PDB file of C-alpha atoms in Angstrom:
ATOM      1  CA  MET A 147      23.818  42.899  79.350  1.00  0.00           C
ATOM      2  CA  ILE A 148      24.919  42.048  83.020  1.00  0.00           C
ATOM      3  CA  ASP A 149      27.230  40.327  81.629  1.00  0.00           C
ATOM      4  CA  SER A 150      28.382  43.487  79.578  1.00  0.00           C
ATOM      5  CA  LEU A 151      27.564  46.013  83.418  1.00  0.00           C
ATOM      6  CA  LEU A 152      29.920  43.757  85.540  1.00  0.00           C
ATOM      7  CA  LYS A 153      32.832  43.783  82.927  1.00  0.00           C
ATOM      8  CA  GLU A 154      32.833  47.613  83.025  1.00  0.00           C
ATOM      9  CA  VAL A 155      32.212  47.492  86.635  1.00  0.00           C
ATOM     10  CA  ALA A 156      35.432  45.105  86.921  1.00  0.00           C
ATOM     11  CA  GLU A 157      37.242  47.491  83.951  1.00  0.00           C
ATOM     12  CA  LEU A 158      36.604  50.850  85.873  1.00  0.00           C
ATOM     13  CA  SER A 159      37.447  49.383  89.377  1.00  0.00           C
ATOM     14  CA  VAL A 160      40.852  48.906  87.842  1.00  0.00           C
ATOM     15  CA  VAL A 161      41.264  52.165  85.630  1.00  0.00           C
ATOM     16  CA  LEU A 162      39.793  53.899  89.740  1.00  0.00           C
ATOM     17  CA  ALA A 163      42.442  52.822  91.328  1.00  0.00           C
ATOM     18  CA  ASP A 164      45.137  53.933  88.562  1.00  0.00           C
ATOM     19  CA  TRP A 165      43.893  57.229  88.213  1.00  0.00           C
ATOM     20  CA  GLY A 166      43.647  57.242  92.138  1.00  0.00           C
ATOM     21  CA  GLU A 167      47.005  56.302  92.541  1.00  0.00           C
ATOM     22  CA  LYS A 168      47.522  59.299  90.010  1.00  0.00           C
ATOM     23  CA  VAL A 169      44.992  62.423  91.859  1.00  0.00           C
ATOM     24  CA  ARG A 170      47.208  61.173  94.782  1.00  0.00           C
ATOM     25  CA  GLY A 171      50.442  62.354  93.094  1.00  0.00           C
ATOM     26  CA  PRO A 172      53.884  60.869  95.054  1.00  0.00           C
ATOM     27  CA  GLY A 173      53.510  59.857  98.736  1.00  0.00           C
ATOM     28  CA  ASP A 174      53.885  56.344 100.269  1.00  0.00           C
ATOM     29  CA  LEU A 175      49.481  55.774 100.703  1.00  0.00           C
ATOM     30  CA  SER A 176      48.003  52.715  99.385  1.00  0.00           C
ATOM     31  CA  ASN A 177      45.246  52.442  97.902  1.00  0.00           C
ATOM     32  CA  GLY A 178      43.968  49.874 100.794  1.00  0.00           C
ATOM     33  CA  ASP A 179      45.535  52.660 103.230  1.00  0.00           C
ATOM     34  CA  ARG A 180      43.325  55.440 102.368  1.00  0.00           C
ATOM     35  CA  TRP A 181      40.317  53.446 101.939  1.00  0.00           C
ATOM     36  CA  VAL A 182      40.892  52.678 105.885  1.00  0.00           C
ATOM     37  CA  LEU A 183      41.648  55.998 106.198  1.00  0.00           C
ATOM     38  CA  GLU A 184      39.258  57.519 104.491  1.00  0.00           C
ATOM     39  CA  ARG A 185      36.344  55.338 106.075  1.00  0.00           C
ATOM     40  CA  LEU A 186      37.147  56.477 109.632  1.00  0.00           C
ATOM     41  CA  VAL A 187      37.023  59.500 108.615  1.00  0.00           C
ATOM     42  CA  ALA A 188      33.911  59.153 107.584  1.00  0.00           C
ATOM     43  CA  HIS A 189      32.310  57.386 109.879  1.00  0.00           C
ATOM     44  CA  GLY A 190      34.028  57.554 112.600  1.00  0.00           C
ATOM     45  CA  GLU A 191      35.561  55.067 115.048  1.00  0.00           C
ATOM     46  CA  ALA A 192      36.428  50.812 115.043  1.00  0.00           C
ATOM     47  CA  THR A 193      37.833  48.497 115.663  1.00  0.00           C
ATOM     48  CA  VAL A 194      40.463  46.755 113.364  1.00  0.00           C
ATOM     49  CA  PRO A 195      37.776  43.266 113.568  1.00  0.00           C
ATOM     50  CA  SER A 196      35.369  45.469 112.451  1.00  0.00           C
ATOM     51  CA  ILE A 197      36.603  47.272 109.221  1.00  0.00           C
ATOM     52  CA  ALA A 198      37.529  43.896 108.005  1.00  0.00           C
ATOM     53  CA  ARG A 199      34.775  42.643 107.788  1.00  0.00           C
ATOM     54  CA  GLU A 200      33.248  45.718 106.487  1.00  0.00           C
ATOM     55  CA  ARG A 201      36.167  45.423 103.674  1.00  0.00           C
ATOM     56  CA  ARG A 202      36.152  41.661 103.949  1.00  0.00           C
ATOM     57  CA  VAL A 203      39.329  40.986 104.466  1.00  0.00           C
ATOM     58  CA  SER A 204      41.419  39.143 106.930  1.00  0.00           C
ATOM     59  CA  ARG A 205      41.619  40.491 110.447  1.00  0.00           C
ATOM     60  CA  GLN A 206      45.152  40.746 110.139  1.00  0.00           C
ATOM     61  CA  HIS A 207      45.220  42.880 106.785  1.00  0.00           C
ATOM     62  CA  ILE A 208      43.509  45.694 107.982  1.00  0.00           C
ATOM     63  CA  GLN A 209      45.656  45.234 111.359  1.00  0.00           C
ATOM     64  CA  GLN A 210      49.554  45.747 109.100  1.00  0.00           C
ATOM     65  CA  THR A 211      47.291  49.110 107.605  1.00  0.00           C
ATOM     66  CA  VAL A 212      46.236  50.619 110.649  1.00  0.00           C
ATOM     67  CA  ASP A 213      50.141  49.775 112.275  1.00  0.00           C
ATOM     68  CA  SER A 214      51.556  51.394 109.194  1.00  0.00           C
ATOM     69  CA  LEU A 215      49.135  54.960 109.340  1.00  0.00           C
ATOM     70  CA  ALA A 216      49.324  55.006 113.390  1.00  0.00           C
ATOM     71  CA  THR A 217      53.579  55.316 112.368  1.00  0.00           C
ATOM     72  CA  LYS A 218      52.851  57.952 109.639  1.00  0.00           C
ATOM     73  CA  GLY A 219      50.223  59.775 112.776  1.00  0.00           C
ATOM     74  CA  LEU A 220      47.281  59.306 110.431  1.00  0.00           C
ATOM     75  CA  VAL A 221      45.512  57.525 113.311  1.00  0.00           C
ATOM     76  CA  GLU A 222      45.146  57.298 116.912  1.00  0.00           C
ATOM     77  CA  ARG A 223      43.763  53.793 118.470  1.00  0.00           C
ATOM     78  CA  PHE A 224      41.972  54.144 122.039  1.00  0.00           C
ATOM     79  CA  PRO A 225      40.745  52.117 125.068  1.00  0.00           C
ATOM     80  CA  ASN A 226      37.313  49.743 123.491  1.00  0.00           C
ATOM     81  CA  PRO A 227      35.186  50.019 126.400  1.00  0.00           C
ATOM     82  CA  ALA A 228      33.374  47.537 124.932  1.00  0.00           C
ATOM     83  CA  HIS A 229      36.072  45.359 124.629  1.00  0.00           C
ATOM     84  CA  ARG A 230      39.296  45.440 126.772  1.00  0.00           C
ATOM     85  CA  ARG A 231      41.450  43.785 123.939  1.00  0.00           C
ATOM     86  CA  SER A 232      40.285  45.636 120.848  1.00  0.00           C
ATOM     87  CA  ARG A 233      41.441  48.601 120.388  1.00  0.00           C
ATOM     88  CA  LEU A 234      39.580  51.480 119.274  1.00  0.00           C
ATOM     89  CA  VAL A 235      40.633  53.599 115.949  1.00  0.00           C
ATOM     90  CA  ALA A 236      40.207  56.452 114.723  1.00  0.00           C
ATOM     91  CA  ALA A 237      41.298  59.283 112.138  1.00  0.00           C
ATOM     92  CA  SER A 238      43.899  61.304 113.725  1.00  0.00           C
ATOM     93  CA  GLY A 239      43.313  65.321 113.310  1.00  0.00           C
ATOM     94  CA  GLN A 240      46.930  65.132 110.435  1.00  0.00           C
ATOM     95  CA  GLY A 241      44.545  61.755 108.746  1.00  0.00           C
ATOM     96  CA  ARG A 242      41.706  64.120 108.410  1.00  0.00           C
ATOM     97  CA  ALA A 243      43.015  66.743 107.173  1.00  0.00           C
ATOM     98  CA  LEU A 244      45.491  64.354 104.771  1.00  0.00           C
ATOM     99  CA  ALA A 245      41.846  61.983 103.417  1.00  0.00           C
ATOM    100  CA  GLU A 246      40.161  65.440 103.427  1.00  0.00           C
ATOM    101  CA  GLY A 247      42.574  67.582 100.757  1.00  0.00           C
ATOM    102  CA  LEU A 248      42.162  63.933  98.883  1.00  0.00           C
ATOM    103  CA  GLN A 249      38.924  63.596  98.973  1.00  0.00           C
ATOM    104  CA  ALA A 250      39.072  67.276  97.646  1.00  0.00           C
ATOM    105  CA  GLU A 251      41.233  66.444  95.095  1.00  0.00           C
ATOM    106  CA  ALA A 252      39.937  64.037  93.818  1.00  0.00           C
ATOM    107  CA  ARG A 253      36.393  65.533  93.513  1.00  0.00           C
ATOM    108  CA  ARG A 254      37.740  68.670  91.677  1.00  0.00           C
ATOM    109  CA  ALA A 255      39.342  66.212  89.148  1.00  0.00           C
ATOM    110  CA  LEU A 256      36.563  64.184  88.890  1.00  0.00           C
ATOM    111  CA  GLU A 257      34.606  68.289  88.021  1.00  0.00           C
ATOM    112  CA  ARG A 258      36.729  68.812  85.407  1.00  0.00           C
ATOM    113  CA  ILE A 259      36.965  65.790  83.822  1.00  0.00           C
ATOM    114  CA  ARG A 260      32.491  64.776  83.664  1.00  0.00           C
ATOM    115  CA  ALA A 261      32.513  62.336  81.458  1.00  0.00           C
ATOM    116  CA  GLY A 262      29.802  63.762  79.431  1.00  0.00           C
ATOM    117  CA  THR A 263      27.327  62.890  82.382  1.00  0.00           C
ATOM    118  CA  SER A 264      24.517  64.525  83.104  1.00  0.00           C
ATOM    119  CA  ASP A 265      23.604  64.991  87.475  1.00  0.00           C
ATOM    120  CA  GLU A 266      20.800  62.594  86.443  1.00  0.00           C
ATOM    121  CA  ALA A 267      22.825  59.379  84.709  1.00  0.00           C
ATOM    122  CA  VAL A 268      25.258  59.305  87.677  1.00  0.00           C
ATOM    123  CA  ARG A 269      22.371  59.419  90.317  1.00  0.00           C
ATOM    124  CA  ASP A 270      20.942  57.017  88.359  1.00  0.00           C
ATOM    125  CA  ALA A 271      23.897  54.737  87.864  1.00  0.00           C
ATOM    126  CA  SER A 272      24.493  55.587  90.999  1.00  0.00           C
ATOM    127  CA  GLU A 273      21.594  53.441  92.537  1.00  0.00           C
ATOM    128  CA  VAL A 274      21.697  50.291  90.216  1.00  0.00           C
ATOM    129  CA  LEU A 275      25.529  49.869  91.132  1.00  0.00           C
ATOM    130  CA  ARG A 276      23.909  50.248  94.580  1.00  0.00           C
ATOM    131  CA  ARG A 277      21.059  47.527  93.879  1.00  0.00           C
ATOM    132  CA  TRP A 278      23.681  45.667  92.954  1.00  0.00           C
ATOM    133  CA  ARG A 279      26.563  46.109  95.574  1.00  0.00           C
ATOM    134  CA  ILE A 280      23.768  44.675  98.144  1.00  0.00           C
ATOM    135  CA  ALA A 281      22.029  41.901  96.103  1.00  0.00           C
ATOM    136  CA  LEU A 282      25.852  40.796  95.582  1.00  0.00           C
ATOM    137  CA  LEU A 283      27.038  40.807  99.223  1.00  0.00           C
ATOM    138  CA  GLU A 284      23.463  39.483 100.521  1.00  0.00           C
ATOM    139  CA  ASP A 285      24.227  36.721  97.642  1.00  0.00           C
ATOM    140  CA  LEU A 286      27.864  36.478  99.639  1.00  0.00           C
ATOM    141  CA  ASP A 287      26.214  36.266 102.745  1.00  0.00           C
ATOM    142  CA  ARG A 288      23.780  33.156 101.814  1.00  0.00           C
ATOM    143  CA  ARG A 289      26.764  31.552 100.102  1.00  0.00           C
ATOM    144  CA  GLY A 290      28.221  31.281 103.619  1.00  0.00           C
ATOM    145  CA  ARG A 291      25.724  31.062 105.778  1.00  0.00           C
ATOM    146  CA  GLY A 292      25.362  27.942 103.140  1.00  0.00           C
ATOM    147  CA  GLN A 293      29.217  26.111 103.915  1.00  0.00           C
ATOM    148  CA  ALA A 294      28.977  26.761 107.417  1.00  0.00           C
ATOM    149  CA  ASN A 295      25.986  24.643 107.269  1.00  0.00           C
ATOM    150  CA  ALA A 296      26.701  21.758 104.905  1.00  0.00           C
ATOM    151  CA  ARG A 297      30.767  21.931 107.565  1.00  0.00           C
ATOM    152  CA  ARG A 298      28.431  21.387 109.743  1.00  0.00           C
ATOM    153  CA  ARG A 299      26.533  18.221 108.589  1.00  0.00           C
ATOM    154  CA  GLU A 300      29.458  16.280 108.039  1.00  0.00           C
TER     155      GLU A 300
END
């Protein structure tokens, strides 16, 4: 049962990435660019290291993404009162407008598709996936701590 769910989630993630590129249309935003921009619009300003931890990728990877988005005028950087070297990054007005437009187009496309599912079924599926995501993240954290503790013992 769980294998079937995880297989579907893995396959869905590949299809969603391809679908997102088609919905987004021609342009020079990667899925990673879009994720960072939409994260900044949804949750506000953040530092590159905090975005990297949230995305579970390297700080360098997010730094490259932010640099690319800044070159396109989609994000802005500000001094961080909490840290002299780690600046805050926020979506620019242009970046916010682009992200909101892309999200609106995706919502319209998904509403047209509907995939034969009711609102209740979508809520239930979302809750199942949310619980699995949280449980897997907690397991990753435990495994990470376990590896760090094992290294300390060596």
